[in-house]
Tab-separated table of C-alpha atoms and ligand atoms in Angstrom:
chain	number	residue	atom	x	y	z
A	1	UNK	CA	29.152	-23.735	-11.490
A	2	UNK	CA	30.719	-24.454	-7.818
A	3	UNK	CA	28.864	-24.348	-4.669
A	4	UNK	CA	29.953	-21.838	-2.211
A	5	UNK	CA	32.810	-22.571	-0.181
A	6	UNK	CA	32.161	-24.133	2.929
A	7	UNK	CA	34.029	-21.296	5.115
A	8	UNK	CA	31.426	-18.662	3.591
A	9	UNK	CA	29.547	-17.272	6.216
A	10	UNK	CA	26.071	-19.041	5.597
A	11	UNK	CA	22.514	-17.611	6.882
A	12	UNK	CA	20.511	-18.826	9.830
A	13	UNK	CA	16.911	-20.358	9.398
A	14	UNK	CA	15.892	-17.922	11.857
A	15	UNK	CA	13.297	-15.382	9.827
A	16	UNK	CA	14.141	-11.884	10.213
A	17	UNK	CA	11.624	-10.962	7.623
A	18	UNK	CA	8.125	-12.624	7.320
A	19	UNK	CA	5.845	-11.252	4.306
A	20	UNK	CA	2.441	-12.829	4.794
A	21	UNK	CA	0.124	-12.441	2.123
A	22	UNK	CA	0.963	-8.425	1.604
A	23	UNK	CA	-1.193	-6.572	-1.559
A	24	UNK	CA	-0.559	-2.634	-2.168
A	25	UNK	CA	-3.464	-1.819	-3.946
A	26	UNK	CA	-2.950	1.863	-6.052
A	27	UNK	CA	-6.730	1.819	-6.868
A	28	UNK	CA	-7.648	-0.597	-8.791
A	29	UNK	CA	-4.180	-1.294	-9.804
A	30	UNK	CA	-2.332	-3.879	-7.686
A	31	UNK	CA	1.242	-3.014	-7.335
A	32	UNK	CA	1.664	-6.171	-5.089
A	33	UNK	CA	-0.131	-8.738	-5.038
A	34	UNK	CA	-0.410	-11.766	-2.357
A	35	UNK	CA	3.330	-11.819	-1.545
A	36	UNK	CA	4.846	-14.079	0.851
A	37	UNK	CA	8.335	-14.903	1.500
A	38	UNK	CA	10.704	-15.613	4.555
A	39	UNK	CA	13.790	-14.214	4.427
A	40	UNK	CA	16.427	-15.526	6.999
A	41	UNK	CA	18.449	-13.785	9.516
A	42	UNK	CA	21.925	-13.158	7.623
A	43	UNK	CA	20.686	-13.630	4.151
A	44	UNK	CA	22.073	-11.770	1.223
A	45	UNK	CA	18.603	-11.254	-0.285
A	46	UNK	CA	17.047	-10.132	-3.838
A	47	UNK	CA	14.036	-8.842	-5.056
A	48	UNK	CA	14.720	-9.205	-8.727
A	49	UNK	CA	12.581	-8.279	-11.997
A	50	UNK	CA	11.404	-5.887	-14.707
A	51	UNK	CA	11.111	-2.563	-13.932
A	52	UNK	CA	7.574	-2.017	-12.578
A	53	UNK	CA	7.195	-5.573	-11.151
A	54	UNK	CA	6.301	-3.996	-7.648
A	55	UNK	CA	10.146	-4.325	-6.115
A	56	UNK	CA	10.317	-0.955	-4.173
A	57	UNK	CA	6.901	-1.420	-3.291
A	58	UNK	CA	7.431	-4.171	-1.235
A	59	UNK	CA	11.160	-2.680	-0.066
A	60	UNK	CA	8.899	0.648	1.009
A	61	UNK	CA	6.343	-1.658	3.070
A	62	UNK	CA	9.327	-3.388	4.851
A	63	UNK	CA	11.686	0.525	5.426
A	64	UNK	CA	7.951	1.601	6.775
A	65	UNK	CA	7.641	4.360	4.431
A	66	UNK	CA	4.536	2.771	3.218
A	67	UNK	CA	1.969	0.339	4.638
A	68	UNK	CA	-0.209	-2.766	2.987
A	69	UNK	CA	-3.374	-2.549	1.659
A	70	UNK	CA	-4.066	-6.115	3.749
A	71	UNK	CA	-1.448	-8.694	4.551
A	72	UNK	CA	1.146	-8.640	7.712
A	73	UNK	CA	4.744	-7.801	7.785
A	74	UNK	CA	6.869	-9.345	10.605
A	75	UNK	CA	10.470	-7.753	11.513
A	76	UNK	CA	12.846	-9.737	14.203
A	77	UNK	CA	9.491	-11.374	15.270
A	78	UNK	CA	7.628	-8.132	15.725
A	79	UNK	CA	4.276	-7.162	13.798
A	80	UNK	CA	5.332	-3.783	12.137
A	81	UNK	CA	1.924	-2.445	11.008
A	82	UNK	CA	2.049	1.324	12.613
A	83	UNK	CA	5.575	1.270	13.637
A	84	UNK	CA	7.050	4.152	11.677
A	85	UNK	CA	9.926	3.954	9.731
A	86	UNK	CA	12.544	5.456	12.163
A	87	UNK	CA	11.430	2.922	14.591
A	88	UNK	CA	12.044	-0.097	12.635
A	89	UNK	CA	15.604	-2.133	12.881
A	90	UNK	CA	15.571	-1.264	8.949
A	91	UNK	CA	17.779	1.408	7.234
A	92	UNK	CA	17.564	2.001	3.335
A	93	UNK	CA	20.371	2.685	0.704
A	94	UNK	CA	18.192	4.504	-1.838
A	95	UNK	CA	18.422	4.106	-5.790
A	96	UNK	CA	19.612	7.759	-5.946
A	97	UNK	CA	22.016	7.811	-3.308
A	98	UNK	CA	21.542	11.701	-2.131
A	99	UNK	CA	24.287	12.383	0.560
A	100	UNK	CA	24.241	15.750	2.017
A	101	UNK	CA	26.246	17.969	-1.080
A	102	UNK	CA	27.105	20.836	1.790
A	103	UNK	CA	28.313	18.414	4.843
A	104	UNK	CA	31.831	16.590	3.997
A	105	UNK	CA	31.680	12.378	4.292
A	106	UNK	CA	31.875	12.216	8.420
A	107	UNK	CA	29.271	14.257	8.915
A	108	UNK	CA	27.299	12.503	6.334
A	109	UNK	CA	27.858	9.275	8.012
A	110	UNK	CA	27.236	10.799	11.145
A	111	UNK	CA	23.819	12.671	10.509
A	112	UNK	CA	21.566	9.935	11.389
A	113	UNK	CA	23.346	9.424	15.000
A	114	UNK	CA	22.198	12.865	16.050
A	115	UNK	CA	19.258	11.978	17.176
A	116	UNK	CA	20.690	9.095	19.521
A	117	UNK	CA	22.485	11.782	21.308
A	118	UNK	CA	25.513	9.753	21.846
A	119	UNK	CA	28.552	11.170	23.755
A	120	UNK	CA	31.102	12.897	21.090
A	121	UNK	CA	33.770	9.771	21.521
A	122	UNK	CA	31.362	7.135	21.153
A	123	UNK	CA	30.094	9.089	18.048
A	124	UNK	CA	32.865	9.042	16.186
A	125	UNK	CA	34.153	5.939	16.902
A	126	UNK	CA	30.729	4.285	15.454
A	127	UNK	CA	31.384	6.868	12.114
A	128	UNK	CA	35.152	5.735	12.218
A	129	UNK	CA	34.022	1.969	12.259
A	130	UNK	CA	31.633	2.783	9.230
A	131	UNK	CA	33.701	4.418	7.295
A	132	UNK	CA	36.586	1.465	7.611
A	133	UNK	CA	33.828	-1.419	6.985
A	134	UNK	CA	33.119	0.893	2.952
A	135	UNK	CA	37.023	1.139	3.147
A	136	UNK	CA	36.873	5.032	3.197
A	137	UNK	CA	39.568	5.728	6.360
A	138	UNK	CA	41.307	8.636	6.448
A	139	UNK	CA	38.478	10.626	3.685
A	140	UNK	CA	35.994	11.643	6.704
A	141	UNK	CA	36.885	15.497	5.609
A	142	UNK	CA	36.527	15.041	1.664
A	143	UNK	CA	33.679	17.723	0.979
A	144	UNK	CA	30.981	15.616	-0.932
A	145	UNK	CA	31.737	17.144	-4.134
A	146	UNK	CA	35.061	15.736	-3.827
A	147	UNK	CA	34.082	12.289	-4.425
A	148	UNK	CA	33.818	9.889	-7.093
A	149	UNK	CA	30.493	8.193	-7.544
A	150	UNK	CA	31.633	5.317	-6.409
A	151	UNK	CA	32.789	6.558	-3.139
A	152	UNK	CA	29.673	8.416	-2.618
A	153	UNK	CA	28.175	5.024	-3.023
A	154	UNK	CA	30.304	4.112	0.083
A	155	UNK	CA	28.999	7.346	1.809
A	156	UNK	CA	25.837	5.984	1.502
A	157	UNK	CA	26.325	2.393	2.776
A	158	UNK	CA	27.893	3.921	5.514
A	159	UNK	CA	25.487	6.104	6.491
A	160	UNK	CA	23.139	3.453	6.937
A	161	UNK	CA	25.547	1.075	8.505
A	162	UNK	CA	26.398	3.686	11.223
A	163	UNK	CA	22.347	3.008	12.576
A	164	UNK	CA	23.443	-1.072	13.096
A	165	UNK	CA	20.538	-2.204	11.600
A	166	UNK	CA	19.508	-5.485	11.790
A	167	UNK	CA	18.256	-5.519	8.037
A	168	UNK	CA	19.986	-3.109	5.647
A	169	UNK	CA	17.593	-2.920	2.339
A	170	UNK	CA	19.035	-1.212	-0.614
A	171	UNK	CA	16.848	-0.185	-4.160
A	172	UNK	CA	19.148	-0.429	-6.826
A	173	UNK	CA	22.528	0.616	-5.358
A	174	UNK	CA	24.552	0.383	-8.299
A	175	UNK	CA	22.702	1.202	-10.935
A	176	UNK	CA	23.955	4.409	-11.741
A	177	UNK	CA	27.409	3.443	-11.817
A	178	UNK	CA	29.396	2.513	-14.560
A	179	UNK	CA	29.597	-1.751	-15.978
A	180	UNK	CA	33.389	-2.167	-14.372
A	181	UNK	CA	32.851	-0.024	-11.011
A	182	UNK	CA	29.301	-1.621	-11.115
A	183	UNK	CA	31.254	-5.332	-11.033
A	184	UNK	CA	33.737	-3.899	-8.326
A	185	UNK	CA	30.440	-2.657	-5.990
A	186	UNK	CA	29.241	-6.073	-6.382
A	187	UNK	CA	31.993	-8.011	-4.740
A	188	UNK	CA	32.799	-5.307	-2.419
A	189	UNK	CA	28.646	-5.772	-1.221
A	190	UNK	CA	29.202	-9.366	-0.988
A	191	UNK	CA	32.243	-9.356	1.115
A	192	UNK	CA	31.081	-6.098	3.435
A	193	UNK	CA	27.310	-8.027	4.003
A	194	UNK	CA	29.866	-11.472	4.546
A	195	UNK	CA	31.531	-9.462	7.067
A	196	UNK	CA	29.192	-7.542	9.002
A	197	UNK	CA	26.559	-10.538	8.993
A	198	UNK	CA	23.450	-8.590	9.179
A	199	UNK	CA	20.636	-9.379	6.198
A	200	UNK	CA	20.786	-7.212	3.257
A	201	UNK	CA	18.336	-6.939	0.775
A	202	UNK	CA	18.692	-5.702	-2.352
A	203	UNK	CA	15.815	-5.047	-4.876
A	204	UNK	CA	17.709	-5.077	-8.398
A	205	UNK	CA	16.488	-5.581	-12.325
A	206	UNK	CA	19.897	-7.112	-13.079
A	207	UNK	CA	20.117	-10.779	-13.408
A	208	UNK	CA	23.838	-11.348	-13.132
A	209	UNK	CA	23.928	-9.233	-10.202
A	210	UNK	CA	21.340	-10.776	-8.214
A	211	UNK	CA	22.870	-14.254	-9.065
A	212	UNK	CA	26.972	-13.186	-8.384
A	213	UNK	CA	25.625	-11.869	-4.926
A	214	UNK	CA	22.733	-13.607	-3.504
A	215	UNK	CA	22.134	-16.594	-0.755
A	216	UNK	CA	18.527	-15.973	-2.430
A	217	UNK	CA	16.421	-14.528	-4.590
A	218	UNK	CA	13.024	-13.937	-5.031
A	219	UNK	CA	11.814	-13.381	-8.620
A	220	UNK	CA	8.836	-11.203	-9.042
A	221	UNK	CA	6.549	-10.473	-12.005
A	222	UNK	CA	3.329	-8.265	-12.286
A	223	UNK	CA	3.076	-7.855	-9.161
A	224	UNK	CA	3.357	-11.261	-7.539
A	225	UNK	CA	6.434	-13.461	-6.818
A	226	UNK	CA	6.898	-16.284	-9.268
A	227	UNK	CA	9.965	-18.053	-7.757
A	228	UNK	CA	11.909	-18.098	-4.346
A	229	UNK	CA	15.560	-19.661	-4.251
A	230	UNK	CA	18.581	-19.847	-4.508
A	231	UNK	CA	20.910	-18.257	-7.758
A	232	UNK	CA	21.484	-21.759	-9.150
A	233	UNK	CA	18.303	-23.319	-8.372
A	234	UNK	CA	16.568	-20.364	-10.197
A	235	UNK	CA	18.937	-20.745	-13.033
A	236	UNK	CA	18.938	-24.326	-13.755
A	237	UNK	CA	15.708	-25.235	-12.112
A	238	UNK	CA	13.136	-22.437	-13.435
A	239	UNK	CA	9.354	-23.006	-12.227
A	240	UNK	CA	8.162	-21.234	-15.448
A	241	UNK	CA	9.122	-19.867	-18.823
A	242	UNK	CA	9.122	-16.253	-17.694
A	243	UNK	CA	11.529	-17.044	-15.236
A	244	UNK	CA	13.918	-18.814	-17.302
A	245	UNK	CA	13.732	-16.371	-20.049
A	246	UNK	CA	14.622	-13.675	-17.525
A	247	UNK	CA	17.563	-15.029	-16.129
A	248	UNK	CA	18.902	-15.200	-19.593
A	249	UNK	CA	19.190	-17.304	-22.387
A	250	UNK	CA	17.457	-20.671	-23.087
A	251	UNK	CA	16.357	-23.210	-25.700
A	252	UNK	CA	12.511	-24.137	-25.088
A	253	UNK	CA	11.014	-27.114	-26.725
A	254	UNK	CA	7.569	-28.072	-26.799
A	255	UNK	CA	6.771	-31.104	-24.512
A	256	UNK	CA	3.323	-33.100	-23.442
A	257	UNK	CA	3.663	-34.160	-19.637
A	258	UNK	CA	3.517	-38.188	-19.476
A	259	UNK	CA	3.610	-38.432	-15.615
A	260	UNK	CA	4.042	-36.266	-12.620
A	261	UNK	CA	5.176	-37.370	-9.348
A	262	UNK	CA	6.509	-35.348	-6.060
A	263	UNK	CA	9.547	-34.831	-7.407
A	264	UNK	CA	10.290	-36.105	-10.642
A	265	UNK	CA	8.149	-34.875	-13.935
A	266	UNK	CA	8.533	-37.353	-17.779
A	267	UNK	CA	7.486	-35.390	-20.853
A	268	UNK	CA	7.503	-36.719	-24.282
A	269	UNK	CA	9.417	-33.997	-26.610
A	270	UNK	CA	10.265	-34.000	-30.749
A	271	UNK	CA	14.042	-33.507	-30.672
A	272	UNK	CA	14.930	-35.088	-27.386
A	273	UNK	CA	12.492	-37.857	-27.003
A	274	UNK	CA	10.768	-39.035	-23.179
A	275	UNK	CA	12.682	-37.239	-20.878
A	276	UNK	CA	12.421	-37.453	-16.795
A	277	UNK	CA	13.810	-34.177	-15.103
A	278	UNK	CA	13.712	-33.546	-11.535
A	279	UNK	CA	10.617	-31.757	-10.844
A	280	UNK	CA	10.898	-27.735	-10.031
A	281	UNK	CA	9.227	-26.728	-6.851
A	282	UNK	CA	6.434	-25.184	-6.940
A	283	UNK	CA	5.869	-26.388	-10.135
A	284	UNK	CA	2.396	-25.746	-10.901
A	285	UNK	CA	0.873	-27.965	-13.854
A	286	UNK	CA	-1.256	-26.341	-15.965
A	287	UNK	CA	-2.989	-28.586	-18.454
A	288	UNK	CA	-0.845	-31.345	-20.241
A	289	UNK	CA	1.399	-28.948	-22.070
A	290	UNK	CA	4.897	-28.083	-21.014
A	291	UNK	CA	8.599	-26.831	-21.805
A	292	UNK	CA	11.435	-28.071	-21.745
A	293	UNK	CA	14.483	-26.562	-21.633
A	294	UNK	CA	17.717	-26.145	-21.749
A	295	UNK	CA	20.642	-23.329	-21.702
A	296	UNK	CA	22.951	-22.516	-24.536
A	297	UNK	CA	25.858	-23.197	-22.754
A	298	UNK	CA	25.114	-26.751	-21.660
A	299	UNK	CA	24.864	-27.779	-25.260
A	300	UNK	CA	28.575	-28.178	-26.853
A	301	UNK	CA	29.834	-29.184	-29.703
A	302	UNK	CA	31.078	-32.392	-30.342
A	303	UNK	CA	34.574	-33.037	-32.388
A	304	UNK	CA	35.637	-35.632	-34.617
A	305	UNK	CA	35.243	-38.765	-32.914
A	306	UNK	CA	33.949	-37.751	-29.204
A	307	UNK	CA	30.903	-39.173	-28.318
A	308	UNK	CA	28.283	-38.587	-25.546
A	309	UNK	CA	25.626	-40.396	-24.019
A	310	UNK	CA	23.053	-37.928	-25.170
A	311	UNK	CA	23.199	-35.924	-28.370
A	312	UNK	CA	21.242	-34.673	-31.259
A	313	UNK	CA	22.647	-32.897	-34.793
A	314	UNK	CA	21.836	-30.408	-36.653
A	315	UNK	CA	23.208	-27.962	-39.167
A	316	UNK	CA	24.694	-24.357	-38.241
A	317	UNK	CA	22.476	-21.863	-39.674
A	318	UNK	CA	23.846	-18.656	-37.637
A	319	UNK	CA	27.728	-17.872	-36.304
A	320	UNK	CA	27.898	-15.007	-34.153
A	321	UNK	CA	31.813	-14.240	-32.428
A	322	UNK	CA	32.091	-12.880	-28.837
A	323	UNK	CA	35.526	-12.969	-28.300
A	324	UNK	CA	35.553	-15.550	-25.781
A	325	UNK	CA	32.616	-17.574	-26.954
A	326	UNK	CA	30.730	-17.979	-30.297
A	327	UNK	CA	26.625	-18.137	-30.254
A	328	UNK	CA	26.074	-20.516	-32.735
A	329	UNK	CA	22.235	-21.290	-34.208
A	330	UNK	CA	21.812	-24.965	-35.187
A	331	UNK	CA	18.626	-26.159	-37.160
A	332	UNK	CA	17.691	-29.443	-35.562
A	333	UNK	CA	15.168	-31.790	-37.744
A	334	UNK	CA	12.265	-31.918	-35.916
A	335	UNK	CA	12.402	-28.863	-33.536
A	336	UNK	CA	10.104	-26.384	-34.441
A	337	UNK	CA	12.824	-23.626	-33.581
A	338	UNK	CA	16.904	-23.912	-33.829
A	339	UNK	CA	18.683	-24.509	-30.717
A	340	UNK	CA	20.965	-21.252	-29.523
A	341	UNK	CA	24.483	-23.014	-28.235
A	342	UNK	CA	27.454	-21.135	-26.835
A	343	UNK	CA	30.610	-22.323	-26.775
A	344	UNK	CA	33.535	-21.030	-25.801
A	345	UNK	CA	36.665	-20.512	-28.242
A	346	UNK	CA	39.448	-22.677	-27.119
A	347	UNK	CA	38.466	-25.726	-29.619
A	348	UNK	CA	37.810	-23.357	-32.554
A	349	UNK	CA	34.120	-23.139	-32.466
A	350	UNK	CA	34.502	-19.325	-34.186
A	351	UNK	CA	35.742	-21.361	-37.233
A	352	UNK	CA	32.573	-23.822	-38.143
A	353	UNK	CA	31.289	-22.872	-40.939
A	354	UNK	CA	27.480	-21.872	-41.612
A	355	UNK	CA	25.962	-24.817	-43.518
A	356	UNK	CA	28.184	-27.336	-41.486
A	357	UNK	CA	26.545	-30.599	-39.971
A	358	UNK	CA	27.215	-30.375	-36.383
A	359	UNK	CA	26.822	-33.038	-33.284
A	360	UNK	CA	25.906	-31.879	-29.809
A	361	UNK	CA	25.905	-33.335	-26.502
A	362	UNK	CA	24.099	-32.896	-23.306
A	363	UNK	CA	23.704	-34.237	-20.036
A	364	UNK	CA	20.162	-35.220	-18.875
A	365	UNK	CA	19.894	-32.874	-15.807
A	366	UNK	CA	20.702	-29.745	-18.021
A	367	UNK	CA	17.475	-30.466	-19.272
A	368	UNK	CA	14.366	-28.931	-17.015
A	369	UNK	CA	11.189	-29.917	-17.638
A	370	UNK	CA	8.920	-26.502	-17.095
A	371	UNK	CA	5.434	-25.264	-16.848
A	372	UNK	CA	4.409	-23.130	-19.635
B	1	ADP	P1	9.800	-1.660	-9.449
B	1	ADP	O1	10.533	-1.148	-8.263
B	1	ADP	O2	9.752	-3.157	-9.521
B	1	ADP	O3	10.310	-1.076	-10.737
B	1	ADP	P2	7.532	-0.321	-8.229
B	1	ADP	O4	7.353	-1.104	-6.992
B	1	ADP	O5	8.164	1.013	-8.105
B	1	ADP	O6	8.258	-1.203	-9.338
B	1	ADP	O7	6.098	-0.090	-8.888
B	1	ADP	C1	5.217	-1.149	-9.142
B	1	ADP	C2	4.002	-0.603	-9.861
B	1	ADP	O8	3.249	0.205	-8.989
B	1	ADP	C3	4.344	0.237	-11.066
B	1	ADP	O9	3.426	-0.033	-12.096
B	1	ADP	C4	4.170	1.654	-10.549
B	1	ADP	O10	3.811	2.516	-11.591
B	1	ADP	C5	3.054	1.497	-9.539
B	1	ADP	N1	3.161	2.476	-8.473
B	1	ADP	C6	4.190	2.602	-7.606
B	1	ADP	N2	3.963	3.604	-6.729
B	1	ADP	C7	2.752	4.131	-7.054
B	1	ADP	C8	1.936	5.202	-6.528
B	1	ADP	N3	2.335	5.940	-5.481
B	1	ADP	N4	0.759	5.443	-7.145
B	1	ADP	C9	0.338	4.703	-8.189
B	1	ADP	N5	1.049	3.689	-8.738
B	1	ADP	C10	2.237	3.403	-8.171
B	2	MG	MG1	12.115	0.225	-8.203
């Protein structure tokens, strides 16, 4: 994986958003529970995990449409308990993204600047300029019913763009679109948040999306937010096994901690011996147990005579073919459980046989020492 280019646009450390210890009790049932993050002015922001996890919960507390049981929410440096929703310098993109079926896309766009009783030019020149950021120009008289769901996607963006908010939150834009407009939506979010530079947060259940389009993200279980940073730290560096597991696959192996330090962590493992892994933050220790881990993809096969530092071997006990990569399940002696490796196709991995003793290298940091 590459960094982001330098010339991308990169948040401030100026908070927009400061969650302080915010719990939405619904009876005895807490929806959210302690929650506190800081989420920078500019940020492309997620709130990502399992349905029911208490995402649009904490997305409702921040629109105003719903208030904390205790805890404080801070917008642009301003306290926002009792400061409706219409007052806040927040606009939401909703899950279902109802645009007006009787009013055609301009006046759609427009509805929301009513009430700010703008002069007619100045009105349409702020729909105009919405409608070219969602690259819609020219459609302002399409009737609603005349539009692809994709482009009533872009009614809806712009609708909420038209208010210049200062934080534009958004439940689960794309989820009712199809996998290949979905992917399109993605990068088209990206590049319009790039461009207008406000903070956009998005509250999604999708892994890939929240790591293809985020600055951060803030993963969130039960209730309570394990993990806070960004895609690539919460891929390769998981705090705990639930986060790991989901942001997709990886190989867990049973490890005793030797020593802890502030930022390094050794564990003794069967398989891959005493290893020392940078520590996660936040890593909490809980007992002397531990994981390690590491993901199917930075385990590959070796050939013939290649060689690396670190490897272990095993035999292939399951071949599964993706098209571009094969899944291959190798039995290590040891390891209480096979390792999962990917690998894509170019060398001929589709054609090992099951039954076939197989080396495999890896490089020390793909391993990550985690707590259970
Ligand atoms: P997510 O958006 O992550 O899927 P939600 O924030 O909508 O989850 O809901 C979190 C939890 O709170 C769920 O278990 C949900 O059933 C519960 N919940 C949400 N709103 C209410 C409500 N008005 N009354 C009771 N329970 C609610
Ligand atoms: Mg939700």
């Amino acid at each position: 994986m590459l960094d982001r280019p330098q010339s991308e646009r990169s948040a401030s450390e100026r908070p927009m958003i400061e969650i302080r210890g915010v719990t939405r009790n619904y009876g005895a049932f807490k929806a959210l529970d302690d929650a506190t993050v800081t989420i920078r002015e500019g940020e492309f922001f997620s709130l990502l995990g399992p349905s029911g996890c208490g995402k649009t919960t904490l997305l409702r507390m921040i629109a105003g449409f719903d208030n904390p049981t205790s805890g404080t929410i801070v917008v642009d440096g301003q306290e926002m308990v009792g400061v409706p929703a219409n007052r806040r310098p927040t606009n939401m993109v909703f899950q279902s993204y109802a645009i007006f079926p009787h009013l055609n896309v301009e006046q759609n766009v427009g509805y929301g600047l009513k009430r700010l009783k703008l002069d007619q030019g100045e009105e349409k020149r702020r729909v105009d300029e919405a409608l070219a950021m969602v690259s819609l120009t020219g459609l302002g008289k399409r009737g609603a019913h005349e539009l692809s769901g994709g482009q009533r996607q872009r009614v809806a963006l712009a609708r909420a763009l038209v208010m210049r908010p200062k934080v534009l939150l958004l439940d689960e834009p794309l989820s009712a679109l199809d996998k290949k407009l979905r992917e399109q939506m993605q990068v088209e979010l990206r590049r319009l948040q790039q461009a207008v530079g406000i903070t956009f947060i998005l509250v999604t259940h999708d892994q890939y999306e929240a790591l293809a389009m985020s600055d951060r993200i803030a993963v969130m279980f039960g209730g309570r937010i394990a993990q806070v940073a960004s895609p690539k730290e919460i891929y390769q560096r998981p705090v705990n096994r639930q986060v790991a597991d989901f942001l997709g696959g990886m190989n867990f192996v049973k490890a005793e901690i030797v020593e802890e330090n502030g930022s390094s962590i050794t564990v003794d493992t069967l398989g891959f011996g005493r290893v020392t892994t940078e520590k996660p933050k936040a890593f909490v220790r809980n007992g002397a147990a531990a994981t390690l881990g590491i993901r199917p993809e930075r385990l590959r096969v070796l050939w013939d005579q290649a060689t690396a530092k670190y490897e272990v071997s095993g035999s292939v006990v399951e071949r599964h073919y993706f098209g571009e990569i094969t899944h291959l399940i190798v039995d290590i002696p040891g390891l209480e459980k096979p390792l999962s490796v990917t690998e894509t196709n170019d060398f001929g991995a589709d054609d090992i046989p099951v039954g076939a003793t197989i080396r495999l290298g890896y490089d020390r940091d793909a391993l990550v020492a985690m707590a259970d």
